[in-house]
Tab-separated table of N, CA and C and ligand atoms in Angstrom:
chain	number	residue	atom	x	y	z
A	1	MET	N	-74.317	78.309	-15.876
A	1	MET	CA	-74.897	79.212	-15.003
A	1	MET	C	-74.353	80.613	-15.332
A	2	ALA	N	-75.159	81.580	-15.461
A	2	ALA	CA	-74.857	82.932	-15.827
A	2	ALA	C	-74.073	83.525	-14.547
A	3	PRO	N	-73.141	84.319	-14.931
A	3	PRO	CA	-72.225	84.802	-13.770
A	3	PRO	C	-73.007	85.345	-12.553
A	4	LYS	N	-74.134	86.079	-12.843
A	4	LYS	CA	-74.963	86.634	-11.766
A	4	LYS	C	-75.439	85.558	-10.848
A	5	SER	N	-75.917	84.510	-11.384
A	5	SER	CA	-76.559	83.435	-10.605
A	5	SER	C	-75.453	82.614	-9.909
A	6	LEU	N	-74.255	82.584	-10.429
A	6	LEU	CA	-73.234	81.986	-9.947
A	6	LEU	C	-72.727	82.853	-8.599
A	7	LEU	N	-72.761	84.041	-8.720
A	7	LEU	CA	-72.401	84.875	-7.590
A	7	LEU	C	-73.472	84.728	-6.331
A	8	PHE	N	-74.672	84.528	-6.902
A	8	PHE	CA	-75.766	84.428	-5.923
A	8	PHE	C	-75.544	83.180	-5.171
A	9	PHE	N	-75.109	82.119	-5.934
A	9	PHE	CA	-74.926	80.711	-5.459
A	9	PHE	C	-73.897	80.732	-4.324
A	10	PHE	N	-72.782	81.396	-4.525
A	10	PHE	CA	-71.554	81.536	-3.742
A	10	PHE	C	-71.951	82.338	-2.575
A	11	SER	N	-72.555	83.447	-2.667
A	11	SER	CA	-72.903	84.168	-1.559
A	11	SER	C	-73.938	83.374	-0.563
A	12	THR	N	-74.917	82.593	-1.158
A	12	THR	CA	-75.780	81.820	-0.486
A	12	THR	C	-74.982	80.843	0.394
A	13	LEU	N	-73.991	80.379	-0.236
A	13	LEU	CA	-73.160	79.222	0.367
A	13	LEU	C	-72.387	79.798	1.525
A	14	ILE	N	-71.941	80.988	1.271
A	14	ILE	CA	-71.222	81.684	2.409
A	14	ILE	C	-71.936	81.943	3.673
A	15	LEU	N	-73.276	82.278	3.403
A	15	LEU	CA	-74.151	82.628	4.623
A	15	LEU	C	-74.487	81.441	5.251
A	16	LEU	N	-74.688	80.239	4.448
A	16	LEU	CA	-75.276	79.073	5.045
A	16	LEU	C	-74.092	78.239	5.884
A	17	LEU	N	-72.887	78.459	5.364
A	17	LEU	CA	-71.770	77.605	5.980
A	17	LEU	C	-71.569	77.763	7.485
A	18	PRO	N	-71.581	78.897	8.013
A	18	PRO	CA	-71.316	79.049	9.456
A	18	PRO	C	-72.433	78.303	10.260
A	19	VAL	N	-73.588	78.428	9.842
A	19	VAL	CA	-74.841	77.736	10.480
A	19	VAL	C	-74.508	76.264	10.512
A	20	SER	N	-74.258	75.657	9.187
A	20	SER	CA	-74.070	74.178	9.441
A	20	SER	C	-72.963	73.643	10.059
A	21	LEU	N	-71.857	74.527	10.167
A	21	LEU	CA	-70.796	74.134	11.000
A	21	LEU	C	-71.018	74.326	12.464
A	22	GLN	N	-71.752	75.136	12.760
A	22	GLN	CA	-72.276	75.333	14.365
A	22	GLN	C	-73.171	74.117	14.619
A	23	SER	N	-74.137	73.657	13.818
A	23	SER	CA	-74.960	72.609	14.173
A	23	SER	C	-74.235	71.313	14.495
A	24	TYR	N	-73.121	71.071	13.753
A	24	TYR	CA	-72.426	69.797	14.101
A	24	TYR	C	-70.963	70.149	14.326
A	25	LYS	N	-70.668	70.286	15.535
A	25	LYS	CA	-69.389	70.591	16.175
A	25	LYS	C	-69.058	69.697	17.277
A	26	PRO	N	-68.772	68.412	17.119
A	26	PRO	CA	-68.402	67.502	18.291
A	26	PRO	C	-67.162	68.034	18.902
A	27	SER	N	-67.098	68.117	20.296
A	27	SER	CA	-65.916	68.460	20.967
A	27	SER	C	-64.795	67.448	20.867
A	28	ALA	N	-63.638	67.814	21.293
A	28	ALA	CA	-62.467	66.923	21.299
A	28	ALA	C	-62.954	65.651	21.983
A	29	ALA	N	-63.553	65.914	23.318
A	29	ALA	CA	-63.921	64.732	24.137
A	29	ALA	C	-64.930	63.839	23.346
A	30	HIS	N	-65.773	64.304	22.518
A	30	HIS	CA	-66.722	63.639	21.715
A	30	HIS	C	-65.967	62.722	20.621
A	31	THR	N	-65.011	63.334	20.119
A	31	THR	CA	-64.074	62.679	19.102
A	31	THR	C	-63.392	61.553	19.725
A	32	GLU	N	-62.942	61.849	20.920
A	32	GLU	CA	-61.922	60.774	21.645
A	32	GLU	C	-62.892	59.643	21.931
A	33	LEU	N	-64.205	59.933	22.312
A	33	LEU	CA	-65.078	58.970	22.561
A	33	LEU	C	-65.183	57.866	21.364
A	34	THR	N	-65.316	58.377	20.344
A	34	THR	CA	-65.494	57.595	19.041
A	34	THR	C	-64.214	56.787	18.711
A	35	GLU	N	-63.070	57.286	19.254
A	35	GLU	CA	-61.735	56.482	19.067
A	35	GLU	C	-61.704	55.280	19.966
A	36	TYR	N	-62.559	55.339	20.974
A	36	TYR	CA	-62.585	54.116	21.761
A	36	TYR	C	-63.896	53.201	21.542
A	37	GLY	N	-64.484	53.612	20.473
A	37	GLY	CA	-65.518	52.713	20.017
A	37	GLY	C	-67.042	53.081	20.611
A	38	PHE	N	-67.053	54.271	21.045
A	38	PHE	CA	-68.433	54.655	21.738
A	38	PHE	C	-68.978	55.827	20.867
A	39	PRO	N	-70.273	55.746	20.848
A	39	PRO	CA	-71.009	56.926	20.054
A	39	PRO	C	-70.969	58.242	20.776
A	40	ILE	N	-70.977	59.348	20.029
A	40	ILE	CA	-70.931	60.727	20.753
A	40	ILE	C	-72.081	61.040	21.695
A	41	GLY	N	-73.217	60.458	21.434
A	41	GLY	CA	-74.356	60.638	22.162
A	41	GLY	C	-74.284	60.361	23.680
A	42	LEU	N	-73.134	59.814	24.066
A	42	LEU	CA	-73.089	59.379	25.451
A	42	LEU	C	-72.782	60.839	26.262
A	43	LEU	N	-72.190	61.661	25.552
A	43	LEU	CA	-71.831	62.938	26.205
A	43	LEU	C	-72.788	64.101	25.819
A	44	PRO	N	-73.330	64.940	26.745
A	44	PRO	CA	-74.011	66.102	26.244
A	44	PRO	C	-73.156	66.946	25.550
A	45	SER	N	-73.827	68.030	24.964
A	45	SER	CA	-72.999	68.943	24.242
A	45	SER	C	-72.365	70.019	25.002
A	46	SER	N	-72.573	69.970	26.303
A	46	SER	CA	-72.150	71.117	27.253
A	46	SER	C	-70.636	70.801	27.850
A	47	VAL	N	-69.862	69.955	27.074
A	47	VAL	CA	-68.588	69.601	27.557
A	47	VAL	C	-67.721	70.809	27.535
A	48	ARG	N	-66.988	71.193	28.620
A	48	ARG	CA	-66.153	72.211	28.716
A	48	ARG	C	-64.587	71.958	28.574
A	49	SER	N	-64.349	70.780	29.242
A	49	SER	CA	-62.910	70.256	28.964
A	49	SER	C	-62.952	68.891	29.559
A	50	TYR	N	-61.876	68.246	29.142
A	50	TYR	CA	-61.610	66.799	29.505
A	50	TYR	C	-60.175	66.446	29.567
A	51	SER	N	-59.897	65.378	30.381
A	51	SER	CA	-58.482	64.923	30.203
A	51	SER	C	-58.490	63.511	30.291
A	52	ILE	N	-57.548	62.732	29.790
A	52	ILE	CA	-57.313	61.354	29.720
A	52	ILE	C	-55.950	60.935	29.752
A	53	ASN	N	-55.832	59.911	30.612
A	53	ASN	CA	-54.337	59.438	30.841
A	53	ASN	C	-54.501	58.264	29.763
A	54	LYS	N	-53.772	58.358	28.765
A	54	LYS	CA	-53.752	57.332	27.634
A	54	LYS	C	-53.193	55.979	28.214
A	55	THR	N	-52.301	55.984	29.179
A	55	THR	CA	-51.668	54.827	29.698
A	55	THR	C	-52.705	53.916	30.642
A	56	SER	N	-53.265	54.564	31.508
A	56	SER	CA	-54.171	53.911	32.433
A	56	SER	C	-55.624	53.972	31.947
A	57	GLY	N	-56.074	54.900	31.135
A	57	GLY	CA	-57.354	55.227	30.704
A	57	GLY	C	-58.188	55.892	31.669
A	58	ASP	N	-57.569	56.462	32.735
A	58	ASP	CA	-58.401	57.243	33.611
A	58	ASP	C	-58.667	58.595	32.980
A	59	PHE	N	-59.975	59.030	33.132
A	59	PHE	CA	-60.442	60.252	32.500
A	59	PHE	C	-61.255	61.070	33.391
A	60	HIS	N	-61.476	62.283	33.117
A	60	HIS	CA	-62.569	62.993	33.550
A	60	HIS	C	-62.966	63.979	32.551
A	61	VAL	N	-64.352	64.260	32.538
A	61	VAL	CA	-65.000	65.215	31.662
A	61	VAL	C	-65.606	66.247	32.422
A	62	ASP	N	-65.374	67.589	32.205
A	62	ASP	CA	-66.179	68.659	32.850
A	62	ASP	C	-67.191	69.292	31.967
A	63	LEU	N	-68.342	69.295	32.527
A	63	LEU	CA	-69.523	69.896	31.674
A	63	LEU	C	-69.672	71.414	32.328
A	64	GLY	N	-70.405	72.085	31.671
A	64	GLY	CA	-70.618	73.443	32.129
A	64	GLY	C	-71.390	73.550	33.487
A	65	GLY	N	-72.114	72.547	33.766
A	65	GLY	CA	-72.807	72.359	34.931
A	65	GLY	C	-73.576	71.056	34.964
A	66	SER	N	-74.219	70.673	36.090
A	66	SER	CA	-75.016	69.384	35.989
A	66	SER	C	-75.977	69.555	34.938
A	67	CYS	N	-76.388	68.393	34.353
A	67	CYS	CA	-77.066	68.371	33.228
A	67	CYS	C	-78.093	67.256	33.120
A	68	LYS	N	-79.265	67.567	32.677
A	68	LYS	CA	-80.366	66.557	32.634
A	68	LYS	C	-80.705	66.182	31.215
A	69	ILE	N	-80.893	64.990	30.968
A	69	ILE	CA	-81.161	64.411	29.484
A	69	ILE	C	-82.147	63.332	29.621
A	70	THR	N	-83.000	63.338	28.570
A	70	THR	CA	-83.883	62.243	28.372
A	70	THR	C	-83.300	61.268	27.324
A	71	LEU	N	-83.049	60.030	27.848
A	71	LEU	CA	-82.290	59.057	26.956
A	71	LEU	C	-83.164	58.357	26.179
A	72	PRO	N	-82.945	58.113	24.702
A	72	PRO	CA	-83.679	57.201	23.919
A	72	PRO	C	-83.359	55.845	24.211
A	73	PRO	N	-84.231	54.813	23.863
A	73	PRO	CA	-85.524	55.057	23.219
A	73	PRO	C	-86.597	55.074	24.251
A	74	ASP	N	-86.273	54.717	25.626
A	74	ASP	CA	-87.323	54.553	26.518
A	74	ASP	C	-87.716	55.852	27.429
A	75	ASN	N	-86.940	56.923	26.951
A	75	ASN	CA	-87.125	58.132	27.592
A	75	ASN	C	-86.791	58.144	29.219
A	76	TYR	N	-85.775	57.306	29.506
A	76	TYR	CA	-85.232	57.363	30.857
A	76	TYR	C	-84.683	58.791	31.106
A	77	LEU	N	-84.936	59.372	32.331
A	77	LEU	CA	-84.326	60.542	32.572
A	77	LEU	C	-82.965	60.306	33.257
A	78	ALA	N	-82.082	61.012	32.643
A	78	ALA	CA	-80.570	60.769	33.254
A	78	ALA	C	-79.986	62.135	33.716
A	79	THR	N	-79.153	62.099	34.671
A	79	THR	CA	-78.417	63.301	35.087
A	79	THR	C	-77.123	63.051	34.930
A	80	TYR	N	-76.391	64.062	34.567
A	80	TYR	CA	-74.941	64.091	34.546
A	80	TYR	C	-74.341	65.018	35.555
A	81	SER	N	-73.370	64.617	36.288
A	81	SER	CA	-72.851	65.574	37.267
A	81	SER	C	-71.881	66.544	36.508
A	82	LYS	N	-71.588	67.650	37.094
A	82	LYS	CA	-70.628	68.556	36.562
A	82	LYS	C	-69.251	67.881	36.153
A	83	ARG	N	-68.919	66.883	36.982
A	83	ARG	CA	-67.675	66.315	36.565
A	83	ARG	C	-67.937	64.576	36.425
A	84	ILE	N	-67.653	63.984	35.397
A	84	ILE	CA	-67.743	62.588	34.912
A	84	ILE	C	-66.374	62.024	35.124
A	85	THR	N	-66.243	60.951	35.827
A	85	THR	CA	-64.862	60.454	36.020
A	85	THR	C	-65.033	58.918	35.667
A	86	GLY	N	-63.972	58.189	35.349
A	86	GLY	CA	-64.006	56.701	34.900
A	86	GLY	C	-62.624	56.335	34.207
A	87	LYS	N	-62.739	55.158	33.757
A	87	LYS	CA	-61.508	54.548	33.126
A	87	LYS	C	-62.047	54.000	31.805
A	88	ILE	N	-61.274	54.353	30.862
A	88	ILE	CA	-61.814	53.884	29.512
A	88	ILE	C	-60.558	53.221	28.654
A	89	VAL	N	-61.003	52.065	28.177
A	89	VAL	CA	-60.274	51.325	27.285
A	89	VAL	C	-61.012	51.089	25.944
A	90	SER	N	-60.575	50.404	24.922
A	90	SER	CA	-61.328	50.406	23.624
A	90	SER	C	-62.665	49.424	24.044
A	91	GLY	N	-63.789	49.951	23.882
A	91	GLY	CA	-64.901	49.257	23.985
A	91	GLY	C	-65.474	49.066	25.390
A	92	ARG	N	-64.731	49.646	26.333
A	92	ARG	CA	-65.192	49.575	27.753
A	92	ARG	C	-64.921	50.802	28.685
A	93	ILE	N	-66.017	51.214	29.373
A	93	ILE	CA	-65.867	52.215	30.179
A	93	ILE	C	-66.116	51.713	31.685
A	94	ALA	N	-65.416	51.776	32.572
A	94	ALA	CA	-65.518	51.188	33.936
A	94	ALA	C	-65.200	52.276	34.945
A	95	GLU	N	-65.548	51.959	36.326
A	95	GLU	CA	-65.359	52.817	37.357
A	95	GLU	C	-66.022	54.203	37.103
A	96	LEU	N	-67.262	54.115	36.402
A	96	LEU	CA	-67.802	55.332	35.909
A	96	LEU	C	-68.487	55.957	37.180
A	97	ASP	N	-68.366	57.285	37.279
A	97	ASP	CA	-69.079	58.019	38.282
A	97	ASP	C	-69.545	59.413	37.705
A	98	GLY	N	-70.764	59.633	38.028
A	98	GLY	CA	-71.368	61.011	37.612
A	98	GLY	C	-72.506	60.825	36.590
A	99	ILE	N	-72.978	59.687	36.198
A	99	ILE	CA	-74.124	59.478	35.303
A	99	ILE	C	-75.189	58.660	36.104
A	100	ARG	N	-76.341	59.205	36.249
A	100	ARG	CA	-77.404	58.445	37.059
A	100	ARG	C	-78.646	58.471	36.123
A	101	VAL	N	-79.343	57.352	36.329
A	101	VAL	CA	-80.647	57.179	35.325
A	101	VAL	C	-81.857	56.917	36.374
A	102	ARG	N	-82.875	57.407	36.058
A	102	ARG	CA	-84.154	57.180	36.884
A	102	ARG	C	-84.926	56.091	36.255
A	103	ALA	N	-85.100	54.918	36.996
A	103	ALA	CA	-85.951	53.947	36.370
A	103	ALA	C	-86.400	53.096	37.815
A	104	LEU	N	-87.632	52.705	37.586
A	104	LEU	CA	-88.442	51.972	38.726
A	104	LEU	C	-88.452	52.836	39.950
A	105	PHE	N	-88.864	53.924	39.829
A	105	PHE	CA	-88.818	55.024	40.888
A	105	PHE	C	-87.555	55.288	41.769
A	106	LYS	N	-86.409	54.792	41.155
A	106	LYS	CA	-85.230	55.125	41.815
A	106	LYS	C	-84.048	55.737	40.928
A	107	TRP	N	-83.130	56.317	41.459
A	107	TRP	CA	-81.946	56.827	40.806
A	107	TRP	C	-80.929	55.661	40.835
A	108	TRP	N	-80.362	55.356	39.688
A	108	TRP	CA	-79.251	54.321	39.556
A	108	TRP	C	-77.977	54.941	39.088
A	109	SER	N	-76.937	54.649	39.612
A	109	SER	CA	-75.652	55.153	39.077
A	109	SER	C	-75.191	54.116	37.961
A	110	ILE	N	-74.943	54.629	36.801
A	110	ILE	CA	-74.290	53.849	35.742
A	110	ILE	C	-72.990	53.743	36.173
A	111	THR	N	-72.528	52.438	36.231
A	111	THR	CA	-71.090	52.143	36.857
A	111	THR	C	-70.120	51.821	35.773
A	112	GLY	N	-70.725	51.347	34.593
A	112	GLY	CA	-69.741	50.976	33.463
A	112	GLY	C	-70.670	51.014	32.152
A	113	ILE	N	-70.122	51.098	31.001
A	113	ILE	CA	-70.717	50.896	29.679
A	113	ILE	C	-69.782	50.136	28.822
A	114	ARG	N	-70.273	49.051	28.149
A	114	ARG	CA	-69.495	48.279	27.123
A	114	ARG	C	-70.108	48.584	25.919
A	115	SER	N	-69.242	48.583	24.828
A	115	SER	CA	-69.574	48.746	23.502
A	115	SER	C	-69.284	47.579	22.649
A	116	THR	N	-70.347	47.054	21.894
A	116	THR	CA	-70.036	45.947	21.022
A	116	THR	C	-69.926	46.330	19.554
A	117	GLY	N	-69.974	47.666	19.456
A	117	GLY	CA	-70.080	48.154	18.010
A	117	GLY	C	-71.519	48.364	17.673
A	118	GLU	N	-72.407	47.240	17.668
A	118	GLU	CA	-73.833	47.324	17.361
A	118	GLU	C	-74.551	47.780	18.592
A	119	ASP	N	-74.095	47.375	19.685
A	119	ASP	CA	-74.951	47.731	21.025
A	119	ASP	C	-74.148	48.454	22.051
A	120	LEU	N	-74.806	48.988	22.868
A	120	LEU	CA	-74.177	49.480	24.159
A	120	LEU	C	-74.882	48.799	25.350
A	121	VAL	N	-73.909	48.342	26.192
A	121	VAL	CA	-74.457	47.604	27.253
A	121	VAL	C	-74.128	48.563	28.529
A	122	PHE	N	-75.193	48.961	29.167
A	122	PHE	CA	-75.098	49.780	30.353
A	122	PHE	C	-75.034	48.918	31.662
A	123	GLU	N	-74.068	49.156	32.502
A	123	GLU	CA	-74.047	48.378	33.548
A	123	GLU	C	-74.488	49.235	34.954
A	124	VAL	N	-75.442	48.722	35.716
A	124	VAL	CA	-75.795	49.347	36.931
A	124	VAL	C	-75.529	48.350	38.034
A	125	GLY	N	-74.317	48.340	38.605
A	125	GLY	CA	-74.032	47.290	39.453
A	125	GLY	C	-73.873	46.003	38.784
A	126	MET	N	-74.730	45.058	39.055
A	126	MET	CA	-74.603	43.588	38.556
A	126	MET	C	-75.633	43.653	37.410
A	127	VAL	N	-76.483	44.622	37.382
A	127	VAL	CA	-77.539	44.557	36.254
A	127	VAL	C	-77.129	45.194	34.971
A	128	THR	N	-77.544	44.699	33.849
A	128	THR	CA	-77.064	45.343	32.656
A	128	THR	C	-78.366	45.583	31.808
A	129	ALA	N	-78.334	46.541	30.919
A	129	ALA	CA	-79.290	46.946	29.991
A	129	ALA	C	-78.810	47.182	28.532
A	130	LYS	N	-79.129	46.501	27.482
A	130	LYS	CA	-78.512	46.807	26.319
A	130	LYS	C	-79.342	47.564	25.307
A	131	TYR	N	-78.799	48.475	24.650
A	131	TYR	CA	-79.387	49.293	23.694
A	131	TYR	C	-78.662	49.557	22.393
A	132	PRO	N	-79.310	49.582	21.242
A	132	PRO	CA	-78.551	49.890	19.955
A	132	PRO	C	-77.704	51.145	19.966
A	133	SER	N	-76.581	51.027	19.527
A	133	SER	CA	-75.614	52.194	19.617
A	133	SER	C	-76.135	53.280	18.677
A	134	LYS	N	-77.029	53.143	17.732
A	134	LYS	CA	-77.506	54.065	16.671
A	134	LYS	C	-78.329	54.947	17.550
A	135	ASN	N	-79.065	54.629	18.712
A	135	ASN	CA	-79.697	55.563	19.497
A	135	ASN	C	-78.951	56.754	19.939
A	136	PHE	N	-77.619	56.595	19.951
A	136	PHE	CA	-76.804	57.541	20.664
A	136	PHE	C	-75.793	58.209	19.536
A	137	ASP	N	-76.337	58.243	18.391
A	137	ASP	CA	-75.534	58.945	17.237
A	137	ASP	C	-75.581	60.517	17.391
A	138	GLU	N	-76.367	61.108	18.162
A	138	GLU	CA	-76.504	62.565	18.195
A	138	GLU	C	-76.055	62.917	19.621
A	139	THR	N	-75.375	64.166	19.631
A	139	THR	CA	-74.991	64.659	20.958
A	139	THR	C	-76.213	65.346	21.535
A	140	PRO	N	-76.665	64.955	22.688
A	140	PRO	CA	-77.992	65.625	23.220
A	140	PRO	C	-77.534	66.953	23.989
A	141	ALA	N	-78.541	67.829	23.897
A	141	ALA	CA	-78.412	69.051	24.631
A	141	ALA	C	-79.017	68.894	25.899
A	142	CYS	N	-78.310	69.659	26.941
A	142	CYS	CA	-78.961	69.549	28.350
A	142	CYS	C	-80.371	70.245	28.260
A	143	GLU	N	-81.211	69.659	29.159
A	143	GLU	CA	-82.556	70.335	29.148
A	143	GLU	C	-82.704	71.196	30.403
A	144	GLY	N	-83.598	72.158	30.268
A	144	GLY	CA	-83.922	72.948	31.432
A	144	GLY	C	-83.113	74.269	31.410
A	145	LYS	N	-83.423	75.156	32.286
A	145	LYS	CA	-82.713	76.500	32.336
A	145	LYS	C	-81.281	76.429	32.905
A	146	HIS	N	-81.008	75.345	33.474
A	146	HIS	CA	-79.583	75.203	34.182
A	146	HIS	C	-78.601	74.583	33.076
A	147	SER	N	-79.074	74.418	31.897
A	147	SER	CA	-78.318	73.610	30.845
A	147	SER	C	-76.793	74.231	30.733
A	148	ALA	N	-76.777	75.563	30.628
A	148	ALA	CA	-75.534	76.182	30.415
A	148	ALA	C	-74.615	75.569	29.483
A	149	SER	N	-75.235	75.264	28.373
A	149	SER	CA	-74.517	74.648	27.287
A	149	SER	C	-73.583	75.543	26.583
B	1	NAG	C1	-51.043	57.714	33.878
B	1	NAG	O1	-51.157	56.402	34.238
B	1	NAG	C2	-50.029	55.663	34.517
B	1	NAG	C3	-50.335	54.243	34.904
B	1	NAG	O2	-51.169	54.080	35.817
B	1	NAG	C4	-49.264	56.336	35.613
B	1	NAG	O3	-47.984	55.634	35.818
B	1	NAG	C5	-48.902	57.794	35.148
B	1	NAG	O4	-48.483	58.488	36.294
B	1	NAG	C6	-50.187	58.398	34.878
B	1	NAG	N1	-49.849	59.844	34.391
B	1	NAG	C7	-50.320	60.986	34.745
B	1	NAG	C8	-49.965	62.201	34.055
B	1	NAG	O5	-51.171	60.916	35.789
């Protein structure tokens, strides 16, 4: 490459770099989630802060505000409260509070989530629903004007 085109190459790279960094920036909470065997797509991008007790697994996640998301692949409408709480150990989230899903004309609280690696098993009380984990590989953005991401 001639020096001039090399310069062009690098200045293009520098211009593009911040954009690509912005488009993929999982929060510490998202990274933490993967360390417990869960995909980042379980949490919206609007995470403000979180805390976890590594001994008991008790955690809370604070979002910028309540949040509405359409979940793949069946387009269930889900809502996230401003604060999500629960208990997490490897492959299992229990005592979950703050995530609700609309199905069969009702709102259901998701009480727990298990991860087998391949699949996620959502628990709604005694009822479970299984989905491939790869459907949750991307962090969803909150929908609507209250998203406050
Ligand atoms: C974390 O959990 C353990 C076990 O339940 C408890 O003894 C400890 O006080 C907790 N730590 C904090 C900072 O809450």
